[in-house]
Short mmCIF file of C-alpha atoms in Angstrom, two decimals:
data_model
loop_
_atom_site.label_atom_id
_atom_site.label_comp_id
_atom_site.label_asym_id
_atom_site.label_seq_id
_atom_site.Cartn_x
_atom_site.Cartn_y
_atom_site.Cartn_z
CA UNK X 1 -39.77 132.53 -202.87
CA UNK X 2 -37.11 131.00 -200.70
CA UNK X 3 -39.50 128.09 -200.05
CA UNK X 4 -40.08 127.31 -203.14
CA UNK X 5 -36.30 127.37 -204.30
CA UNK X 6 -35.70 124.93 -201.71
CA UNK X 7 -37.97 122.49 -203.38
CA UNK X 8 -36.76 119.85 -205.88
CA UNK X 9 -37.64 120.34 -209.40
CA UNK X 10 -40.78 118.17 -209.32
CA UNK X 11 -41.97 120.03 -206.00
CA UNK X 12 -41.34 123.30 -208.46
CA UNK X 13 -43.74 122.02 -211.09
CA UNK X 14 -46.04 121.10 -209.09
CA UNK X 15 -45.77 125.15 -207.41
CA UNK X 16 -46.11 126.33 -210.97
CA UNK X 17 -48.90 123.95 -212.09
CA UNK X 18 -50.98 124.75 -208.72
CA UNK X 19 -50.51 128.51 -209.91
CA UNK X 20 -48.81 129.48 -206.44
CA UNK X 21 -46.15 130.54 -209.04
CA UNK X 22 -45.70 131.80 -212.55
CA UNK X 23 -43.33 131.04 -214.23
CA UNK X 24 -41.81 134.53 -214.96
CA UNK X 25 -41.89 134.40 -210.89
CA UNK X 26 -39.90 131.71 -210.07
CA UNK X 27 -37.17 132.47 -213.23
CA UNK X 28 -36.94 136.23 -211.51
CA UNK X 29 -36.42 134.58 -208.08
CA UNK X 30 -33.72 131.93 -209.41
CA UNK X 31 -31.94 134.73 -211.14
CA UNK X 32 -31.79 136.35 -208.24
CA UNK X 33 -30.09 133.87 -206.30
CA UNK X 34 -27.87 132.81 -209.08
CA UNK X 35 -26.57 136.86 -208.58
CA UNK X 36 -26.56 137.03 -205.33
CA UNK X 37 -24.20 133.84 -204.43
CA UNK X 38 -22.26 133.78 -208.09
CA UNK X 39 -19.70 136.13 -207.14
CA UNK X 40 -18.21 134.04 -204.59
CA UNK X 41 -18.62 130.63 -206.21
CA UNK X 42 -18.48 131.48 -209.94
CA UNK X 43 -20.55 128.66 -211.51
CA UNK X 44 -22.47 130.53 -214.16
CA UNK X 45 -19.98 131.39 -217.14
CA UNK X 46 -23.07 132.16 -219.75
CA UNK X 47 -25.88 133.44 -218.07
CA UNK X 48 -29.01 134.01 -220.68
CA UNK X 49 -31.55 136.06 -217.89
CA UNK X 50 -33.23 138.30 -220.15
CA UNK X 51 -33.52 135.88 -222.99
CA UNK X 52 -34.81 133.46 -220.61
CA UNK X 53 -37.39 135.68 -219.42
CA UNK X 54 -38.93 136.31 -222.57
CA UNK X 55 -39.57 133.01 -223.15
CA UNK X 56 -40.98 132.27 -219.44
CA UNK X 57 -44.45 134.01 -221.36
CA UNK X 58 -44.26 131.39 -224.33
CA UNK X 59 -43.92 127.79 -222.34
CA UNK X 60 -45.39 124.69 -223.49
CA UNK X 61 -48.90 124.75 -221.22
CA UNK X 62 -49.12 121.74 -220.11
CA UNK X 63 -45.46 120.63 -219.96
CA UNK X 64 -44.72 118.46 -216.94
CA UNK X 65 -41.95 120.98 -215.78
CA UNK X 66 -43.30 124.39 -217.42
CA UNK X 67 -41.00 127.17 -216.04
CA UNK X 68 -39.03 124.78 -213.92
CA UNK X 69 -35.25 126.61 -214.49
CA UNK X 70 -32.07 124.59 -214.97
CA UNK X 71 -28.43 125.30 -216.03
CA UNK X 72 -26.94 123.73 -218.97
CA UNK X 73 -23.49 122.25 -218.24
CA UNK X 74 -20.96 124.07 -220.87
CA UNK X 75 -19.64 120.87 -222.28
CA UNK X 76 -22.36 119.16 -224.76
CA UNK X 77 -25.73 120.06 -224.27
CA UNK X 78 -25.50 121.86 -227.05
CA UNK X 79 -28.49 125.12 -227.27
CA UNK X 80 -28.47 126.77 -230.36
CA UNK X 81 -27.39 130.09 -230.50
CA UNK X 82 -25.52 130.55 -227.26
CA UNK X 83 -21.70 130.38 -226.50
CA UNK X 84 -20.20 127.79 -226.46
CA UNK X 85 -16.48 127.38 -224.34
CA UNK X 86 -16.17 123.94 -222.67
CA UNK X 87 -13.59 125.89 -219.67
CA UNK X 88 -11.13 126.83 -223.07
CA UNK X 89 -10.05 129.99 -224.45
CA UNK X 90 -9.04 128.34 -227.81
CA UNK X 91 -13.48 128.58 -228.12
CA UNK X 92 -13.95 131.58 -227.34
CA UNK X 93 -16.02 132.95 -229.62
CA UNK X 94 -17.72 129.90 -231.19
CA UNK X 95 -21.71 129.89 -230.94
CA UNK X 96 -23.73 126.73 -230.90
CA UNK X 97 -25.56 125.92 -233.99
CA UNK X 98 -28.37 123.77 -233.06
CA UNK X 99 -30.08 122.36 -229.70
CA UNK X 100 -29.01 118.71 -229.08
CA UNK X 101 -31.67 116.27 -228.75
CA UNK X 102 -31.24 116.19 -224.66
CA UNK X 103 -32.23 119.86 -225.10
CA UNK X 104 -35.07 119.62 -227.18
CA UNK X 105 -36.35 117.04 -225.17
CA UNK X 106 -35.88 119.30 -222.37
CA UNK X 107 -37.36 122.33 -223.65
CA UNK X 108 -40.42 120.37 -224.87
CA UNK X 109 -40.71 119.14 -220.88
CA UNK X 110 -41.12 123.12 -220.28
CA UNK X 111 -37.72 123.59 -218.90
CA UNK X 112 -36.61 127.09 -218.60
CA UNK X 113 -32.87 127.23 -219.30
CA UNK X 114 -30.93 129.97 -218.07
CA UNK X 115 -27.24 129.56 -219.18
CA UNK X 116 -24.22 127.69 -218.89
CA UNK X 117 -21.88 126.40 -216.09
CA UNK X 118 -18.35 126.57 -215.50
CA UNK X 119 -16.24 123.20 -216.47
CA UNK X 120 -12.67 122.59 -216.43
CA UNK X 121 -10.99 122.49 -220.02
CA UNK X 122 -12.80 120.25 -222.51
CA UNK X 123 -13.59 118.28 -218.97
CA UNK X 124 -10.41 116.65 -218.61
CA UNK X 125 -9.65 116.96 -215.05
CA UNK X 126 -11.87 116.22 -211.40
CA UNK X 127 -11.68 119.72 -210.25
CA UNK X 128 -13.54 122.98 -211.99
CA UNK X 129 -10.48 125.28 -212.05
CA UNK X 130 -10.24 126.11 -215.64
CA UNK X 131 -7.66 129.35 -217.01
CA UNK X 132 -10.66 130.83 -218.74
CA UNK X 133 -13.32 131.28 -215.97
CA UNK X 134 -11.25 130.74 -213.02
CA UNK X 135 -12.47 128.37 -210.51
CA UNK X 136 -15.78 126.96 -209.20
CA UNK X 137 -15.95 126.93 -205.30
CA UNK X 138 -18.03 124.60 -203.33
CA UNK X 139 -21.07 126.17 -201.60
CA UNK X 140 -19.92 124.13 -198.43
CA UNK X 141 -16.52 125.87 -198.18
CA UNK X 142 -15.53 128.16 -200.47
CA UNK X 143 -11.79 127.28 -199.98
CA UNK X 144 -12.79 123.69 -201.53
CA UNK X 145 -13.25 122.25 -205.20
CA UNK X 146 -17.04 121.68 -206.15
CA UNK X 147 -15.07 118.99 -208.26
CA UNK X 148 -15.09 118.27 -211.77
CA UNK X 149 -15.47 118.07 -214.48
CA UNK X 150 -19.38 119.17 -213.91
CA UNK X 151 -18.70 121.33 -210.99
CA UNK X 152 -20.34 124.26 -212.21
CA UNK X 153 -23.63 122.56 -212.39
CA UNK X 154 -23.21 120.94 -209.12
CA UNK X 155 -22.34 123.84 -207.12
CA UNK X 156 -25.30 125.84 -208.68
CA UNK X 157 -27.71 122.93 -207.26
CA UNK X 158 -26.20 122.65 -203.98
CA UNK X 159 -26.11 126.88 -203.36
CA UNK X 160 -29.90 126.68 -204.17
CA UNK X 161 -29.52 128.52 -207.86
CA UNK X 162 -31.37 125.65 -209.63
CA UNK X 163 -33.13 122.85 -208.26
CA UNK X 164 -31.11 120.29 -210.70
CA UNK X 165 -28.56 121.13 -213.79
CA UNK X 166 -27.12 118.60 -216.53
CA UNK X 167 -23.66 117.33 -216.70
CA UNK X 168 -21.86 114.64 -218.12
CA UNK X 169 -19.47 111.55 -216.62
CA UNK X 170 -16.84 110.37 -218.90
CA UNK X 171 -14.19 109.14 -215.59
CA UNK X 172 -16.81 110.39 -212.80
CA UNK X 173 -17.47 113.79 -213.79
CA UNK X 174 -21.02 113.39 -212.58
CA UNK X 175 -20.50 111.32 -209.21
CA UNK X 176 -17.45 113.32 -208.21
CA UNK X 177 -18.64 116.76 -207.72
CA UNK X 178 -21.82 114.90 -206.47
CA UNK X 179 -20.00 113.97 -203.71
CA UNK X 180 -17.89 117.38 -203.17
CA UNK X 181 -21.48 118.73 -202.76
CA UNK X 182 -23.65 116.70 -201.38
CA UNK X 183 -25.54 115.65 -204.32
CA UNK X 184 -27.14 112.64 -206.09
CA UNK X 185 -25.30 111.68 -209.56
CA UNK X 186 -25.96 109.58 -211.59
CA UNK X 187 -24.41 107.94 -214.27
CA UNK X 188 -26.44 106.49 -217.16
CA UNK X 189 -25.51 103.40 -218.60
CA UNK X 190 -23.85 103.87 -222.00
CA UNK X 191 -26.36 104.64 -225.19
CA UNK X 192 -29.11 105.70 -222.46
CA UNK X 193 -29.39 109.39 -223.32
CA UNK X 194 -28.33 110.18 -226.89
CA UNK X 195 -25.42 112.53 -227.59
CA UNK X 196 -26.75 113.54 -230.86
CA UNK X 197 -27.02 115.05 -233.80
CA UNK X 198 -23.58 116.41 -232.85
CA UNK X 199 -21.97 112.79 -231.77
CA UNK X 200 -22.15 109.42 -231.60
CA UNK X 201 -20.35 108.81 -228.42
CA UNK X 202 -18.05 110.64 -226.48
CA UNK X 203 -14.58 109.66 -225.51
CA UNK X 204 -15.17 105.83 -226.79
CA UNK X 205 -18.43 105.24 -224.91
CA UNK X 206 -16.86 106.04 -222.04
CA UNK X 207 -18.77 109.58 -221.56
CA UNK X 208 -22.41 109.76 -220.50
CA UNK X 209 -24.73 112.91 -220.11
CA UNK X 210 -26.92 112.97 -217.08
CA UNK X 211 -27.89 115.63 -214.27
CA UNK X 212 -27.02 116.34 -210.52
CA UNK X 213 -29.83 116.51 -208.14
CA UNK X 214 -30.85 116.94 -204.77
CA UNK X 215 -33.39 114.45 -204.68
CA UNK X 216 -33.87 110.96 -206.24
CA UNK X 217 -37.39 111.12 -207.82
CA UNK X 218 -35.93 114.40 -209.82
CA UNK X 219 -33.09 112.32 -211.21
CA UNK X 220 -35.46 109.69 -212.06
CA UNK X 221 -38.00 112.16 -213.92
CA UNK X 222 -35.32 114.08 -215.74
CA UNK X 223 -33.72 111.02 -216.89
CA UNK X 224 -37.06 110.09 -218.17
CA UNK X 225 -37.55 113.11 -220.05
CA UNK X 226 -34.01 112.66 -221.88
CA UNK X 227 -33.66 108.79 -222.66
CA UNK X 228 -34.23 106.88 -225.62
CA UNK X 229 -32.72 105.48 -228.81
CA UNK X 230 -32.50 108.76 -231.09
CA UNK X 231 -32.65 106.82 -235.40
CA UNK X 232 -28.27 107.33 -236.18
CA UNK X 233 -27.42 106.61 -232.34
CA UNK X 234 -24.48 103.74 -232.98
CA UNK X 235 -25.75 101.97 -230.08
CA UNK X 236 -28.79 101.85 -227.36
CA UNK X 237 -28.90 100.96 -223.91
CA UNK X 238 -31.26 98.22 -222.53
CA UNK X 239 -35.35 99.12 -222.31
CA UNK X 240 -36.52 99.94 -219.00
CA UNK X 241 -39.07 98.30 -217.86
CA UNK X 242 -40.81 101.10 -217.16
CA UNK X 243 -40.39 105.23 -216.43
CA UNK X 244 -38.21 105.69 -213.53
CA UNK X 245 -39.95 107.76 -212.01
CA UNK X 246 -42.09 105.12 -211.25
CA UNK X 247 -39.27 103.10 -209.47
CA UNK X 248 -38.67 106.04 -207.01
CA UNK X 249 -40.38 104.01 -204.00
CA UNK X 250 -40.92 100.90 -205.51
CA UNK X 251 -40.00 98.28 -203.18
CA UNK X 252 -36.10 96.80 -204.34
CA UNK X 253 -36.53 93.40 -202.63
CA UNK X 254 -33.62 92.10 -201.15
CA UNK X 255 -30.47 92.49 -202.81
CA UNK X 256 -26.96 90.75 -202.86
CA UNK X 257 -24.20 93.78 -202.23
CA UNK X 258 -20.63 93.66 -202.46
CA UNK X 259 -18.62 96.39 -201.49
CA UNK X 260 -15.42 97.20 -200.96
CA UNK X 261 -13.37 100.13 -198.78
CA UNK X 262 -10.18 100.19 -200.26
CA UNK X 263 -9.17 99.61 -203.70
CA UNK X 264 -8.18 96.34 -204.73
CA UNK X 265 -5.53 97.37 -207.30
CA UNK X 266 -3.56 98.44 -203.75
CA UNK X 267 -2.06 101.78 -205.28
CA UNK X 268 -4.70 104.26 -203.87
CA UNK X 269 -4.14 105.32 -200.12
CA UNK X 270 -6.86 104.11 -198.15
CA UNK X 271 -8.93 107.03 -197.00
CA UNK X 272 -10.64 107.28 -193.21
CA UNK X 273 -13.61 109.05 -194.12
CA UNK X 274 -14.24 106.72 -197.17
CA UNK X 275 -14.12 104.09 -195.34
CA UNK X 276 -15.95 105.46 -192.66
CA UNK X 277 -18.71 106.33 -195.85
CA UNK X 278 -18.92 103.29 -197.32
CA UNK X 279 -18.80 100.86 -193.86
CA UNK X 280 -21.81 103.19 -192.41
CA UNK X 281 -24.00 102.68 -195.75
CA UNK X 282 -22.86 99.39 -195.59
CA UNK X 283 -24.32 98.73 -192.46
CA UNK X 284 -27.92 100.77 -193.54
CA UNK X 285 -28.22 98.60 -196.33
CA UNK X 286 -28.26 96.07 -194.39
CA UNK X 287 -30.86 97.66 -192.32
CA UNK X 288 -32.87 97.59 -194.97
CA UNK X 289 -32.71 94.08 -194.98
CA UNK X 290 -30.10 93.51 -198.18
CA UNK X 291 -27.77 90.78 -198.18
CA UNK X 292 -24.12 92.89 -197.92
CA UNK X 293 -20.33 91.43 -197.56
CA UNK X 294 -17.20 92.52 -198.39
CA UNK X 295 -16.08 91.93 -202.21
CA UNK X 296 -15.91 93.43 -205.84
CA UNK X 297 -15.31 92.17 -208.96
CA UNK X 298 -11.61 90.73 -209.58
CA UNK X 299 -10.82 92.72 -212.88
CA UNK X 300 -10.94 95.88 -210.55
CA UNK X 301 -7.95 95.04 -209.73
CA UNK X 302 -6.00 94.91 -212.65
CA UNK X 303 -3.28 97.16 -212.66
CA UNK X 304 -3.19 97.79 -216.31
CA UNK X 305 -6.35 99.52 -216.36
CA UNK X 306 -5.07 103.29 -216.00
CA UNK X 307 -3.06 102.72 -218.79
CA UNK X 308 -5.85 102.10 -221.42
CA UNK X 309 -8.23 103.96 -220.40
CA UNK X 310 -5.60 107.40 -219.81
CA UNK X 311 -4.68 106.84 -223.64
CA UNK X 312 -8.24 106.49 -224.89
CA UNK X 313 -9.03 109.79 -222.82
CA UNK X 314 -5.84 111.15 -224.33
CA UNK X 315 -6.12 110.32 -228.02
CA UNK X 316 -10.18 111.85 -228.05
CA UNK X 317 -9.07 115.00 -226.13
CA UNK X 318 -6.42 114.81 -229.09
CA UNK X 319 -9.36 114.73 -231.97
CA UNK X 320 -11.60 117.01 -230.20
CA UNK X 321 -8.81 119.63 -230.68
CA UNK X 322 -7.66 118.84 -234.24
CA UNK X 323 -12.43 119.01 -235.07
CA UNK X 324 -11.59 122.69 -232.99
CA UNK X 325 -8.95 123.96 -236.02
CA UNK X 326 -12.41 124.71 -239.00
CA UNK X 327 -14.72 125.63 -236.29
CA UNK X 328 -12.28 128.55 -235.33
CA UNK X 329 -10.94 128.87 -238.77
CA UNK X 330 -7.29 128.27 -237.27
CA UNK X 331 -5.15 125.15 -236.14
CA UNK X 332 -5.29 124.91 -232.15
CA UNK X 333 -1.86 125.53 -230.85
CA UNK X 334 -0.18 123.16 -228.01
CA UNK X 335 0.72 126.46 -226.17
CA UNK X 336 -2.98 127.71 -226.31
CA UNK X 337 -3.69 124.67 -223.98
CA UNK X 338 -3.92 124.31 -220.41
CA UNK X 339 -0.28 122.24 -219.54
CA UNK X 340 -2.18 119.22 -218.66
CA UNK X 341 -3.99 118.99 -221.96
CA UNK X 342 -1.16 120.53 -224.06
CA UNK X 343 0.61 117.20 -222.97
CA UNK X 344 -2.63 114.83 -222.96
CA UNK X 345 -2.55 116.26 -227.07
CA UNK X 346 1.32 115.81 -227.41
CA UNK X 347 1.34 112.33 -225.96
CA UNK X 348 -1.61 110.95 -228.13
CA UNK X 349 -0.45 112.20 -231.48
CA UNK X 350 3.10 110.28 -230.78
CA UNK X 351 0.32 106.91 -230.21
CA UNK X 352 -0.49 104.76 -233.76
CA UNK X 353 -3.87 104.15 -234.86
CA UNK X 354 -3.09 100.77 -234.06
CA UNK X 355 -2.26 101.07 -230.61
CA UNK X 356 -5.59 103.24 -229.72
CA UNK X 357 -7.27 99.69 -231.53
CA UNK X 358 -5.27 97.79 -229.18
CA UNK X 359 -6.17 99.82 -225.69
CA UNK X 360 -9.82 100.27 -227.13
CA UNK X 361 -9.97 96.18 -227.09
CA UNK X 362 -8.34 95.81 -224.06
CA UNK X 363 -11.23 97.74 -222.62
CA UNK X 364 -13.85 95.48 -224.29
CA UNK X 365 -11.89 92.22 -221.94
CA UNK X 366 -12.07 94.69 -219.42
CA UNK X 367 -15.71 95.25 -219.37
CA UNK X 368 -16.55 91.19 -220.14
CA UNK X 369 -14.67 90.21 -217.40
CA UNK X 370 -16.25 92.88 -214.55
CA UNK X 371 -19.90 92.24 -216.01
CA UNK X 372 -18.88 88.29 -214.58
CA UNK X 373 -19.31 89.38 -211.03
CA UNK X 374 -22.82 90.84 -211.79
CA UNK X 375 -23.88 87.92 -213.81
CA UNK X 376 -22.81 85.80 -211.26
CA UNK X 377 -25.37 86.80 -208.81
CA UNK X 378 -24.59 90.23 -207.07
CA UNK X 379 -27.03 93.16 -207.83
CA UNK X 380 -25.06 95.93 -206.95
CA UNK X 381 -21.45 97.05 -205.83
CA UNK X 382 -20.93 99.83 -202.72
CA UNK X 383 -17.72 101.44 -202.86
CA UNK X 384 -16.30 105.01 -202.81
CA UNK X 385 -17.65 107.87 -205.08
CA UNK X 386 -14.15 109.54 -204.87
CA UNK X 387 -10.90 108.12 -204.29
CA UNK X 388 -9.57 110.76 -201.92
CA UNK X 389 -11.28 113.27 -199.28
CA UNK X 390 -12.44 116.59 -200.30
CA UNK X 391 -9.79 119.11 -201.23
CA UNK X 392 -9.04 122.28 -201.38
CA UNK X 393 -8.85 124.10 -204.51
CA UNK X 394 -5.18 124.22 -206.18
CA UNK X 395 -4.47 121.15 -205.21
CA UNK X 396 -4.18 119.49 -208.22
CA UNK X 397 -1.20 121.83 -209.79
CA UNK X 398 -1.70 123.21 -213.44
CA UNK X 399 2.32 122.90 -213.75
CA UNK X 400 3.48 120.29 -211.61
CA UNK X 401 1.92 117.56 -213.98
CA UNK X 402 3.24 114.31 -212.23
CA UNK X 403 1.54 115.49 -209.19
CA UNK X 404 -1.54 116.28 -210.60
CA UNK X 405 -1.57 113.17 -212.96
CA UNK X 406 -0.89 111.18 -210.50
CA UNK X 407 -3.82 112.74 -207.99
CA UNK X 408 -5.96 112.90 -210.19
CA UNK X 409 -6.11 108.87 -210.92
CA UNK X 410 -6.58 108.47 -206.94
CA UNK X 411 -9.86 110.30 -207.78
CA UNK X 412 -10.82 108.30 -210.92
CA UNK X 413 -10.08 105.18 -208.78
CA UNK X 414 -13.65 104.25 -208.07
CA UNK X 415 -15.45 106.05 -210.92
CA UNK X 416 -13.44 105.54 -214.48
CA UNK X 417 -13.89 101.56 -213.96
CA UNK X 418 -17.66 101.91 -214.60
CA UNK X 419 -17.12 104.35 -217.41
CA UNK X 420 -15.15 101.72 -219.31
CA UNK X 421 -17.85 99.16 -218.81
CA UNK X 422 -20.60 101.33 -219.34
CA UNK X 423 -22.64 100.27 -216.34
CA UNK X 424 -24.43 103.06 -214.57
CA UNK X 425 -23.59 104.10 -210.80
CA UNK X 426 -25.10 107.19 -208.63
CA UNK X 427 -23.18 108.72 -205.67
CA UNK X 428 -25.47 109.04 -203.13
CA UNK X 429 -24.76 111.95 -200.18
CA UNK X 430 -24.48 110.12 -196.98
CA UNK X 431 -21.61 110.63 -195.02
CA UNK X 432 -19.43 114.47 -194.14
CA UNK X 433 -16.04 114.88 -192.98
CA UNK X 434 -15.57 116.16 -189.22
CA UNK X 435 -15.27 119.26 -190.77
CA UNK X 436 -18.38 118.75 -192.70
CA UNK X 437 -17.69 118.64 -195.57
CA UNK X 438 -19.62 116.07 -198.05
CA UNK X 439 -18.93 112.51 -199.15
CA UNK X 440 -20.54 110.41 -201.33
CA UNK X 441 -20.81 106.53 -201.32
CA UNK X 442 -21.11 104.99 -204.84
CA UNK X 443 -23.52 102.24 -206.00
CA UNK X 444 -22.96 100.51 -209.27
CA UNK X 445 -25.67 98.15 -210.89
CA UNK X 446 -25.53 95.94 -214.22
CA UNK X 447 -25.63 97.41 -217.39
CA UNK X 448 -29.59 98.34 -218.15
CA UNK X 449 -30.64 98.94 -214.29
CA UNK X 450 -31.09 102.26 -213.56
CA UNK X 451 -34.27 100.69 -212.60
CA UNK X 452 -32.57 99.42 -209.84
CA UNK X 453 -30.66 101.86 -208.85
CA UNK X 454 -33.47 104.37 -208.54
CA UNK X 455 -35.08 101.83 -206.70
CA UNK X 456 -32.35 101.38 -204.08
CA UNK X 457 -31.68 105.02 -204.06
CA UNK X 458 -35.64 106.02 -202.95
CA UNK X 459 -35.19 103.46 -200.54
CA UNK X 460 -31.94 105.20 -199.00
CA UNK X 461 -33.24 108.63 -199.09
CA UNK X 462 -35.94 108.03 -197.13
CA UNK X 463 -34.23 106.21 -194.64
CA UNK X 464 -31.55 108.55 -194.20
CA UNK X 465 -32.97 111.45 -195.65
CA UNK X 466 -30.32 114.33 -197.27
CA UNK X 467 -29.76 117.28 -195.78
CA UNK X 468 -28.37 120.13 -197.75
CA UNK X 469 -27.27 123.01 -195.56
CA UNK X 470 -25.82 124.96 -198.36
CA UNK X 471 -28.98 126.34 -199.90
#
């Protein structure tokens, strides 16, 4: 059973469709690892084993991914009648009252969905540390962060529990612990994958659901499964041309690439490793026979950007807490926060109405002016999936907040930008620290082309195929 954990979720289907499998089988053996390697990296907060099992006997038959397992990241994807915490003691308690349409459409696929992975509170930080669970450690050194604020799921794919798990990216919480564990994230473009009935949007558009991976093709086919205009959406993202899946190994033709080491707003510390990351993919790229030269779009630059988007982060964490006061049948408290979010909350009720308006339509010039640089000929950007080097857990401080504040925007550095526009980017695993430890490099299309991305990723992985020495 080893051997088949070790295979990607499409390799699992296949294992279960083939009958060299059951279903029941493979749950038992992922629930097996999930206990055996749990207690030392705590990323299931929710498990659902015996509930799970009894519905490995009543699967879709001919679902492309019948008894496939996967963990549900505990922030959104939303299952109906299971817990429901997003890393915060002011939930515990609440249940979940019906499946999201992401979870439908993955229990229809034959999905087999057992539980829920640790997140920091209401996923407003990079690392999975939250006061409720306690934190998530990375599979590649347990003294490290699996990152945030989908670490949970990312350390359970990287240890082997599950062959892929949702998340969600609303400043990089997808392509950050990607990176910390030697994953492939990506980040939809904005309106891909509906967030409801429960939402519209999340955090102004800004917030995307998606999955961490090991391999490209099972991003591609689980983005598949999960995409598409649901009737009440506010918006929708481009049509793709076609399934991804079908872009996995289709050939990307040759590409203009920009890319960029350090960050052009000149407040982030230039990093060794990152640049040693981003130079060396720079360099297979153009291998691969893509055009590739230093440069990124201008507005990148602009040092106002923290500002805007901080206080749109800010003023939603502030709403999602006020919607928390019915659900719990009491008013959330500042001092039943986390310190970070307790002054995230305090800041954003002092902010007017009209000055959310105003940062909300600084963000639309924002996102005009860096879609120029892709409509001006360049396919994709290279840069940095994280703006510092892996790190050890506690080091961003729960009381020291102008530390951690002002760490945790050298993270965001390279990742919050293409939340704002809504473009989608994947972090791709190709580089590791001397003490090997894993990096990410970051590739960011135009709004719509995931098709490319995929494309570019295949491409990648089997050049440099990605090794994963933590399973």
């Amino acid at each position: 059973m080893d051997d088949i954990l070790r295979l990607d979720a499409v390799g699992q289907a296949r294992a279960v469709r083939e009958r060299l499998v059951s279903p029941r089988e493979l749950a038992e053996a992922a629930i097996a690892r999930i206990e055996a390697r749990d207690g030392e990296l705590n990323a299931v907060v929710h498990p659902r084993f015996e509930r799970a099992l009894a519905e490995a006997g009543d699967l879709p038959e001919h679902a492309p991914f019948r008894g496939v397992p996967i963990l549900l990241k505990d922030l959104g994807w939303q299952q109906a009648g299971e817990p429901y915490s997003a890393g915060s003691r002011v939930c515990d308690g609440l249940r979940i009252d019906r499946d999201g349409h992401g979870v439908t459409r993955l229990r229809e696929a034959g999905f087999l969905i057992l539980g829920r992975t640790n997140t920091p509170e209401f996923g407003s930080t990079i690392s999975t540390e939250p006061v409720a669970f306690g934190p998530t450690r990375n599979p590649h050194d347990p003294a490290y962060s699996a990152g945030g604020s989908s670490g949970g799921s990312a350390a359970a794919v990287a240890a082997g529990m599950v062959a892929l798990a949702t998340a969600s990216d609303g400043g990089g919480s997808i392509r950050i612990p990607a990176s910390f564990c030697g994953l492939v994230g990506l980040k939809p473009t904005r309106g891909r994958v509906s967030l409801g009935p429960a939402q519209g949007e999340g955090w102004n558009g800004f917030s995307c659901p998606g999955f961490v991976t090991r391999t490209v093709r099972d991003t591609a086919a689980a983005l598949d499964l999960v995409s598409g205009y649901v009737p009440g959406d506010p918006y929708a993202a481009p049509p793709l041309p076609r399934p991804l899946a079908e872009e996995a190994g289709a050939d990307p033709g040759r590409l203009r690439i920009g890319y960029v080491t350090a960050h052009p707003r000149g407040d982030v510390p230039e990093v060794p490793e990152l640049v040693e990351a981003v130079t060396g993919a720079a360099a297979l790229l153009s291998a691969l026979g893509h055009d590739v030269a230093p440069g990124c779009p201008e507005a990148l630059g602009e040092p106002d950007f923290p500002l805007h988007f901080g206080a749109i982060v800010a003023d939603n964490l502030a709403a999602l807490v006020e919607s928390l006061g019915p659900a719990r049948g009491r008013a959330v408290e500042l001092d039943e926060l986390e310190p970070r979010n307790a002054a995230m909350v305090a800041t954003a009720r002092g902010r007017s109405a009209a000055a959310h308006l105003l940062a909300a339509q600084w963000i639309d010039g924002f996102r005009r002016r860096m879609a120029a640089w892709w409509a001006a000929g360049h396919d994709l950007l290279l840069m940095p999936s994280v703006g510092v080097a892996p790190f050890p857990l506690g080091w961003i401080p729960p009381e020291d907040l102008s530390t951690a504040f002002g760490r945790t925007a050298h993270v965001v550095a390279f990742t919050s930008p293409v939340n704002a526009t809504g473009q989608p980017a994947v972090s791709l695993p190709l580089h590791r620290t001397r003490d090997g430890l894993p990096v990410g490099v970051q590739l960011v299309a135009a709004a719509g082309r995931e098709d490319l991305l995929i494309r570019v990723a295949a491409q990648i992985e089997a050049a440099r195929p990605f090794e994963h020495p933590a399973l």
